[in-house]
Amino acid sequence: FNEAYEHIIELMTDPFGNYLCQKLLEYCSDKQRYQIIERVAPELVIISKNMHGTRAVQKLIEYLSSPAQVQLVIHALKSSVVQLIQDLNGNHVIQRCLNKLSSDDNQFVYDAVAGYCVAVATHRHGCCVLQRCIDHASDHQKLQLVREISATALTLVQDPYGNYVVQYILDLPFHNLTGSLIKKFSGHLVELSTQKFSSNVIEKCLGVADAQTRHWMIEEILEGDGLICMLQDPFANYVIQTALMVSQPQQHNRLVEAIKPHLATLRNTPYGKRIQNKILKETTSHHR
């Protein structure tokens, strides 16, 4: 132990030495483990970002065996959470904290993520870590994240990674919050429906919204000249198809009537054909 302890920092980042460190952390005494953590704490962020070091740090988190050890690790990582989340190797260390520490001990992760919600959610690793944060959160922590995500939802839905985070929270059983999140898109539905990433979110909103929310969404689509743009758009036409599927009979009929004058134009667009076929199929089945 003593010999390895002297060189523990370089061993943790060594392609072979990191395996020795992992075994050492598994079998050493609580006192020795505390000594190791104390020794590596000032370098823990740098070690976590190393391709070999990340494995040793994850093992260290796995075998934490006292509140004092946990506090040492939290203190060492606390100021670099976002930096680690955005790192190819470091993000696995934060995910191991989420897996192994209690939700109370993980509060340092939730505070950092809530404070830098857009930076985390719009990052290729960050969007995955944020979803894992939601999975492991207490109800209080879930609400903390959902509020931050809702506040920045208009930005997130237009992002290739952020849109997945918004879709993820739309599936949570917080129905009051779902309604208020969807309201953030009020006045922007046509614009969001014609964008690749946000169009998926608007489709999802129509699917999970309560009747009242769904009603105003479809009313907004029916207003002005937005409908004709949406019908001919490669992304928004899917939103219209979803609206036709989920709308209540009376509103559904209004939607169909609003689309009918444009059916001839739609015939010439590959996207419009789908909607045209849907309406023609409905009309035929009604006449039978």
Tab-separated table of C-alpha atoms in Angstrom:
chain	number	residue	atom	x	y	z
A	1	PHE	CA	0.000	0.000	0.000
A	2	ASN	CA	2.682	2.490	1.084
A	3	GLU	CA	4.640	2.089	-2.145
A	4	ALA	CA	1.544	2.526	-4.345
A	5	TYR	CA	0.285	5.415	-2.177
A	6	GLU	CA	3.428	7.450	-2.929
A	7	HIS	CA	2.707	7.274	-6.698
A	8	ILE	CA	-1.097	7.020	-6.593
A	9	ILE	CA	-1.799	10.041	-8.848
A	10	GLU	CA	0.423	8.850	-11.710
A	11	LEU	CA	-0.743	5.239	-11.244
A	12	MET	CA	-4.407	6.242	-11.588
A	13	THR	CA	-3.766	7.743	-15.039
A	14	ASP	CA	-1.478	4.928	-16.229
A	15	PRO	CA	-2.848	2.370	-18.763
A	16	PHE	CA	-1.784	-0.489	-16.448
A	17	GLY	CA	-1.397	1.244	-13.087
A	18	ASN	CA	-5.070	2.227	-12.999
A	19	TYR	CA	-6.011	-1.471	-12.625
A	20	LEU	CA	-3.749	-1.740	-9.565
A	21	CYS	CA	-5.462	1.376	-8.125
A	22	GLN	CA	-8.909	-0.111	-8.733
A	23	LYS	CA	-7.966	-3.281	-6.813
A	24	LEU	CA	-6.306	-1.246	-4.073
A	25	LEU	CA	-9.480	0.862	-3.598
A	26	GLU	CA	-11.563	-2.289	-3.427
A	27	TYR	CA	-9.506	-4.114	-0.801
A	28	CYS	CA	-7.862	-1.401	1.328
A	29	SER	CA	-9.164	-0.403	4.769
A	30	ASP	CA	-11.482	2.587	5.328
A	31	LYS	CA	-8.585	4.547	6.810
A	32	GLN	CA	-6.347	3.802	3.793
A	33	ARG	CA	-9.145	4.696	1.367
A	34	TYR	CA	-9.566	8.038	3.144
A	35	GLN	CA	-5.794	8.631	2.820
A	36	ILE	CA	-5.925	7.894	-0.933
A	37	ILE	CA	-8.868	10.273	-1.481
A	38	GLU	CA	-7.123	12.990	0.539
A	39	ARG	CA	-3.998	12.537	-1.554
A	40	VAL	CA	-5.730	12.611	-4.983
A	41	ALA	CA	-8.433	15.199	-4.142
A	42	PRO	CA	-6.529	18.263	-5.502
A	43	GLU	CA	-6.005	16.415	-8.837
A	44	LEU	CA	-9.322	14.519	-8.935
A	45	VAL	CA	-10.848	16.602	-11.771
A	46	ILE	CA	-7.748	16.191	-13.980
A	47	ILE	CA	-7.616	12.433	-13.238
A	48	SER	CA	-11.361	12.134	-14.022
A	49	LYS	CA	-10.803	13.627	-17.495
A	50	ASN	CA	-8.056	11.135	-18.309
A	51	MET	CA	-9.080	8.031	-20.308
A	52	HIS	CA	-7.488	5.702	-17.716
A	53	GLY	CA	-7.985	7.905	-14.684
A	54	THR	CA	-11.760	8.026	-15.182
A	55	ARG	CA	-11.955	4.259	-14.519
A	56	ALA	CA	-9.985	4.567	-11.279
A	57	VAL	CA	-12.123	7.524	-10.083
A	58	GLN	CA	-15.348	5.655	-10.895
A	59	LYS	CA	-14.074	2.702	-8.855
A	60	LEU	CA	-13.146	5.079	-6.026
A	61	ILE	CA	-16.741	6.436	-5.977
A	62	GLU	CA	-18.106	2.893	-6.044
A	63	TYR	CA	-16.187	1.927	-2.885
A	64	LEU	CA	-16.731	5.066	-0.792
A	65	SER	CA	-17.477	3.707	2.663
A	66	SER	CA	-17.971	6.672	5.001
A	67	PRO	CA	-19.633	10.115	4.986
A	68	ALA	CA	-16.182	11.702	5.447
A	69	GLN	CA	-14.913	10.028	2.235
A	70	VAL	CA	-18.040	11.142	0.352
A	71	GLN	CA	-17.576	14.746	1.513
A	72	LEU	CA	-13.935	14.764	0.356
A	73	VAL	CA	-14.981	13.657	-3.148
A	74	ILE	CA	-17.866	16.164	-3.307
A	75	HIS	CA	-15.548	18.985	-2.265
A	76	ALA	CA	-13.000	17.962	-4.929
A	77	LEU	CA	-15.553	17.799	-7.783
A	78	LYS	CA	-18.007	20.526	-6.749
A	79	SER	CA	-16.558	23.458	-8.698
A	80	SER	CA	-16.008	21.482	-11.934
A	81	VAL	CA	-19.299	19.606	-12.434
A	82	VAL	CA	-20.250	21.234	-15.774
A	83	GLN	CA	-16.686	20.919	-17.081
A	84	LEU	CA	-16.723	17.176	-16.225
A	85	ILE	CA	-20.198	16.618	-17.703
A	86	GLN	CA	-19.000	18.057	-21.026
A	87	ASP	CA	-15.900	15.871	-21.055
A	88	LEU	CA	-15.710	12.548	-22.902
A	89	ASN	CA	-14.248	10.777	-19.826
A	90	GLY	CA	-15.321	13.070	-17.000
A	91	ASN	CA	-19.050	12.672	-17.678
A	92	HIS	CA	-18.812	9.017	-16.581
A	93	VAL	CA	-17.521	10.135	-13.167
A	94	ILE	CA	-20.580	12.372	-12.647
A	95	GLN	CA	-22.839	9.528	-13.802
A	96	ARG	CA	-21.166	7.220	-11.256
A	97	CYS	CA	-21.904	9.791	-8.527
A	98	LEU	CA	-25.575	9.780	-9.602
A	99	ASN	CA	-25.604	5.977	-9.449
A	100	LYS	CA	-23.788	5.489	-6.179
A	101	LEU	CA	-24.344	8.519	-3.919
A	102	SER	CA	-27.601	9.403	-2.179
A	103	SER	CA	-29.796	12.085	-3.783
A	104	ASP	CA	-28.874	14.433	-0.894
A	105	ASP	CA	-25.148	13.903	-1.484
A	106	ASN	CA	-25.701	14.494	-5.208
A	107	GLN	CA	-27.260	17.929	-4.603
A	108	PHE	CA	-23.959	19.520	-5.743
A	109	VAL	CA	-24.585	17.998	-9.216
A	110	TYR	CA	-28.207	19.251	-9.342
A	111	ASP	CA	-27.206	22.780	-8.302
A	112	ALA	CA	-24.527	22.953	-11.012
A	113	VAL	CA	-26.808	21.535	-13.729
A	114	ALA	CA	-29.684	23.848	-12.765
A	115	GLY	CA	-27.321	26.839	-12.843
A	116	TYR	CA	-26.003	25.994	-16.326
A	117	CYS	CA	-29.035	24.256	-17.784
A	118	VAL	CA	-28.619	25.419	-21.422
A	119	ALA	CA	-24.855	24.702	-21.499
A	120	VAL	CA	-25.459	21.163	-20.199
A	121	ALA	CA	-28.636	20.300	-22.144
A	122	THR	CA	-27.253	21.461	-25.514
A	123	HIS	CA	-24.070	19.408	-25.191
A	124	ARG	CA	-23.722	15.917	-26.701
A	125	HIS	CA	-22.652	14.341	-23.369
A	126	GLY	CA	-24.553	16.847	-21.240
A	127	CYS	CA	-27.965	15.966	-22.648
A	128	CYS	CA	-27.449	12.306	-21.666
A	129	VAL	CA	-26.162	13.183	-18.181
A	130	LEU	CA	-29.115	15.545	-17.644
A	131	GLN	CA	-31.526	12.717	-18.438
A	132	ARG	CA	-29.701	10.490	-15.911
A	133	CYS	CA	-29.946	13.351	-13.361
A	134	ILE	CA	-33.735	13.259	-13.798
A	135	ASP	CA	-33.752	9.448	-13.380
A	136	HIS	CA	-31.880	9.539	-10.060
A	137	ALA	CA	-33.433	12.710	-8.616
A	138	SER	CA	-35.685	13.041	-5.579
A	139	ASP	CA	-39.044	14.726	-6.319
A	140	HIS	CA	-37.651	18.036	-5.067
A	141	GLN	CA	-34.617	17.739	-7.371
A	142	LYS	CA	-36.806	16.719	-10.334
A	143	LEU	CA	-38.859	19.871	-9.844
A	144	GLN	CA	-35.682	21.950	-9.576
A	145	LEU	CA	-34.520	20.642	-12.981
A	146	VAL	CA	-37.952	20.720	-14.651
A	147	ARG	CA	-38.384	24.397	-13.698
A	148	GLU	CA	-34.986	25.310	-15.189
A	149	ILE	CA	-35.608	23.278	-18.350
A	150	SER	CA	-39.077	24.855	-18.728
A	151	ALA	CA	-37.657	28.356	-18.335
A	152	THR	CA	-35.237	27.757	-21.231
A	153	ALA	CA	-37.456	25.397	-23.259
A	154	LEU	CA	-37.817	27.709	-26.267
A	155	THR	CA	-34.031	27.652	-26.767
A	156	LEU	CA	-33.634	23.951	-25.965
A	157	VAL	CA	-36.261	22.615	-28.391
A	158	GLN	CA	-34.412	24.157	-31.344
A	159	ASP	CA	-31.169	22.403	-30.449
A	160	PRO	CA	-30.064	18.965	-31.759
A	161	TYR	CA	-29.399	17.761	-28.167
A	162	GLY	CA	-31.588	20.042	-26.060
A	163	ASN	CA	-34.780	18.885	-27.786
A	164	TYR	CA	-34.276	15.365	-26.354
A	165	VAL	CA	-34.122	16.782	-22.823
A	166	VAL	CA	-37.455	18.606	-23.310
A	167	GLN	CA	-39.048	15.459	-24.774
A	168	TYR	CA	-37.744	13.486	-21.785
A	169	ILE	CA	-39.425	15.738	-19.223
A	170	LEU	CA	-42.694	15.781	-21.204
A	171	ASP	CA	-42.967	12.091	-20.274
A	172	LEU	CA	-42.706	12.785	-16.525
A	173	PRO	CA	-45.909	12.527	-14.447
A	174	PHE	CA	-45.941	16.278	-13.572
A	175	HIS	CA	-49.071	17.182	-15.547
A	176	ASN	CA	-49.380	20.754	-14.210
A	177	LEU	CA	-45.802	21.440	-15.204
A	178	THR	CA	-46.269	19.836	-18.630
A	179	GLY	CA	-49.039	22.344	-19.402
A	180	SER	CA	-46.957	25.325	-18.314
A	181	LEU	CA	-43.941	24.052	-20.277
A	182	ILE	CA	-46.020	23.740	-23.481
A	183	LYS	CA	-47.334	27.312	-22.931
A	184	LYS	CA	-43.747	28.515	-23.488
A	185	PHE	CA	-44.260	27.626	-27.158
A	186	SER	CA	-47.411	29.746	-27.483
A	187	GLY	CA	-47.074	32.157	-30.410
A	188	HIS	CA	-44.191	30.103	-31.859
A	189	LEU	CA	-45.923	26.849	-32.874
A	190	VAL	CA	-45.781	27.374	-36.653
A	191	GLU	CA	-42.132	28.458	-36.547
A	192	LEU	CA	-41.151	25.547	-34.244
A	193	SER	CA	-43.095	23.038	-36.359
A	194	THR	CA	-41.050	23.915	-39.445
A	195	GLN	CA	-37.700	23.220	-37.752
A	196	LYS	CA	-36.186	19.739	-37.722
A	197	PHE	CA	-35.561	19.345	-33.975
A	198	SER	CA	-38.395	21.377	-32.484
A	199	SER	CA	-41.003	19.802	-34.803
A	200	ASN	CA	-40.472	16.489	-32.943
A	201	VAL	CA	-41.153	18.264	-29.644
A	202	ILE	CA	-44.364	19.922	-30.932
A	203	GLU	CA	-45.611	16.515	-32.142
A	204	LYS	CA	-44.825	15.095	-28.694
A	205	CYS	CA	-46.638	18.026	-27.002
A	206	LEU	CA	-49.798	17.306	-29.016
A	207	GLY	CA	-49.571	13.680	-27.918
A	208	VAL	CA	-49.067	14.238	-24.162
A	209	ALA	CA	-51.032	17.487	-23.599
A	210	ASP	CA	-54.363	17.591	-21.745
A	211	ALA	CA	-57.486	18.369	-23.820
A	212	GLN	CA	-57.453	22.096	-22.998
A	213	THR	CA	-53.767	22.574	-23.931
A	214	ARG	CA	-54.172	20.512	-27.092
A	215	HIS	CA	-57.195	22.647	-28.052
A	216	TRP	CA	-55.318	25.984	-27.938
A	217	MET	CA	-52.351	24.456	-29.781
A	218	ILE	CA	-54.552	23.406	-32.708
A	219	GLU	CA	-56.365	26.779	-32.600
A	220	GLU	CA	-52.999	28.526	-32.967
A	221	ILE	CA	-52.174	26.319	-35.971
A	222	LEU	CA	-55.540	27.251	-37.538
A	223	GLU	CA	-54.938	31.001	-37.135
A	224	GLY	CA	-53.570	33.148	-39.985
A	225	ASP	CA	-51.550	31.787	-42.895
A	226	GLY	CA	-49.443	29.349	-40.895
A	227	LEU	CA	-51.417	26.286	-41.931
A	228	ILE	CA	-50.559	26.448	-45.659
A	229	CYS	CA	-46.805	26.758	-44.845
A	230	MET	CA	-47.053	23.816	-42.462
A	231	LEU	CA	-48.879	21.624	-44.979
A	232	GLN	CA	-46.066	21.997	-47.497
A	233	ASP	CA	-43.197	21.773	-45.024
A	234	PRO	CA	-41.076	18.576	-44.698
A	235	PHE	CA	-41.262	18.702	-40.871
A	236	ALA	CA	-44.466	20.597	-40.062
A	237	ASN	CA	-46.646	18.265	-42.148
A	238	TYR	CA	-46.020	15.590	-39.478
A	239	VAL	CA	-47.323	18.026	-36.838
A	240	ILE	CA	-50.512	18.468	-38.927
A	241	GLN	CA	-50.865	14.678	-39.245
A	242	THR	CA	-50.568	14.354	-35.454
A	243	ALA	CA	-53.085	17.202	-34.951
A	244	LEU	CA	-55.559	15.373	-37.222
A	245	MET	CA	-55.127	12.216	-35.136
A	246	VAL	CA	-55.483	13.753	-31.658
A	247	SER	CA	-58.026	16.570	-32.189
A	248	GLN	CA	-61.575	16.377	-30.776
A	249	PRO	CA	-64.349	15.799	-33.406
A	250	GLN	CA	-65.518	19.428	-33.683
A	251	GLN	CA	-62.000	20.879	-33.942
A	252	HIS	CA	-60.955	17.992	-36.191
A	253	ASN	CA	-63.697	18.917	-38.672
A	254	ARG	CA	-62.555	22.562	-38.652
A	255	LEU	CA	-59.001	21.448	-39.325
A	256	VAL	CA	-60.106	19.244	-42.225
A	257	GLU	CA	-62.236	22.075	-43.679
A	258	ALA	CA	-59.269	24.471	-43.416
A	259	ILE	CA	-57.020	21.987	-45.237
A	260	LYS	CA	-59.476	21.075	-48.030
A	261	PRO	CA	-59.022	24.268	-50.145
A	262	HIS	CA	-55.297	23.436	-50.356
A	263	LEU	CA	-55.632	19.756	-51.363
A	264	ALA	CA	-54.987	20.474	-55.064
A	265	THR	CA	-51.728	22.267	-54.222
A	266	LEU	CA	-50.708	19.477	-51.854
A	267	ARG	CA	-50.976	16.905	-54.616
A	268	ASN	CA	-47.720	18.238	-56.076
A	269	THR	CA	-45.640	18.014	-52.887
A	270	PRO	CA	-44.309	14.732	-51.464
A	271	TYR	CA	-45.191	15.870	-47.903
A	272	GLY	CA	-48.641	17.122	-48.788
A	273	LYS	CA	-49.607	13.802	-50.348
A	274	ARG	CA	-49.617	12.111	-46.945
A	275	ILE	CA	-52.106	14.627	-45.554
A	276	GLN	CA	-54.182	14.497	-48.739
A	277	ASN	CA	-54.402	10.693	-48.491
A	278	LYS	CA	-55.329	10.893	-44.813
A	279	ILE	CA	-58.201	13.305	-45.501
A	280	LEU	CA	-59.418	11.419	-48.589
A	281	LYS	CA	-59.399	8.160	-46.592
A	282	GLU	CA	-61.469	9.831	-43.836
A	283	THR	CA	-63.900	11.345	-46.337
A	284	THR	CA	-64.373	7.974	-48.059
A	285	SER	CA	-64.975	6.136	-44.771
A	286	HIS	CA	-67.558	8.773	-43.694
A	287	HIS	CA	-69.504	8.348	-46.939
A	288	ARG	CA	-69.766	4.559	-46.579
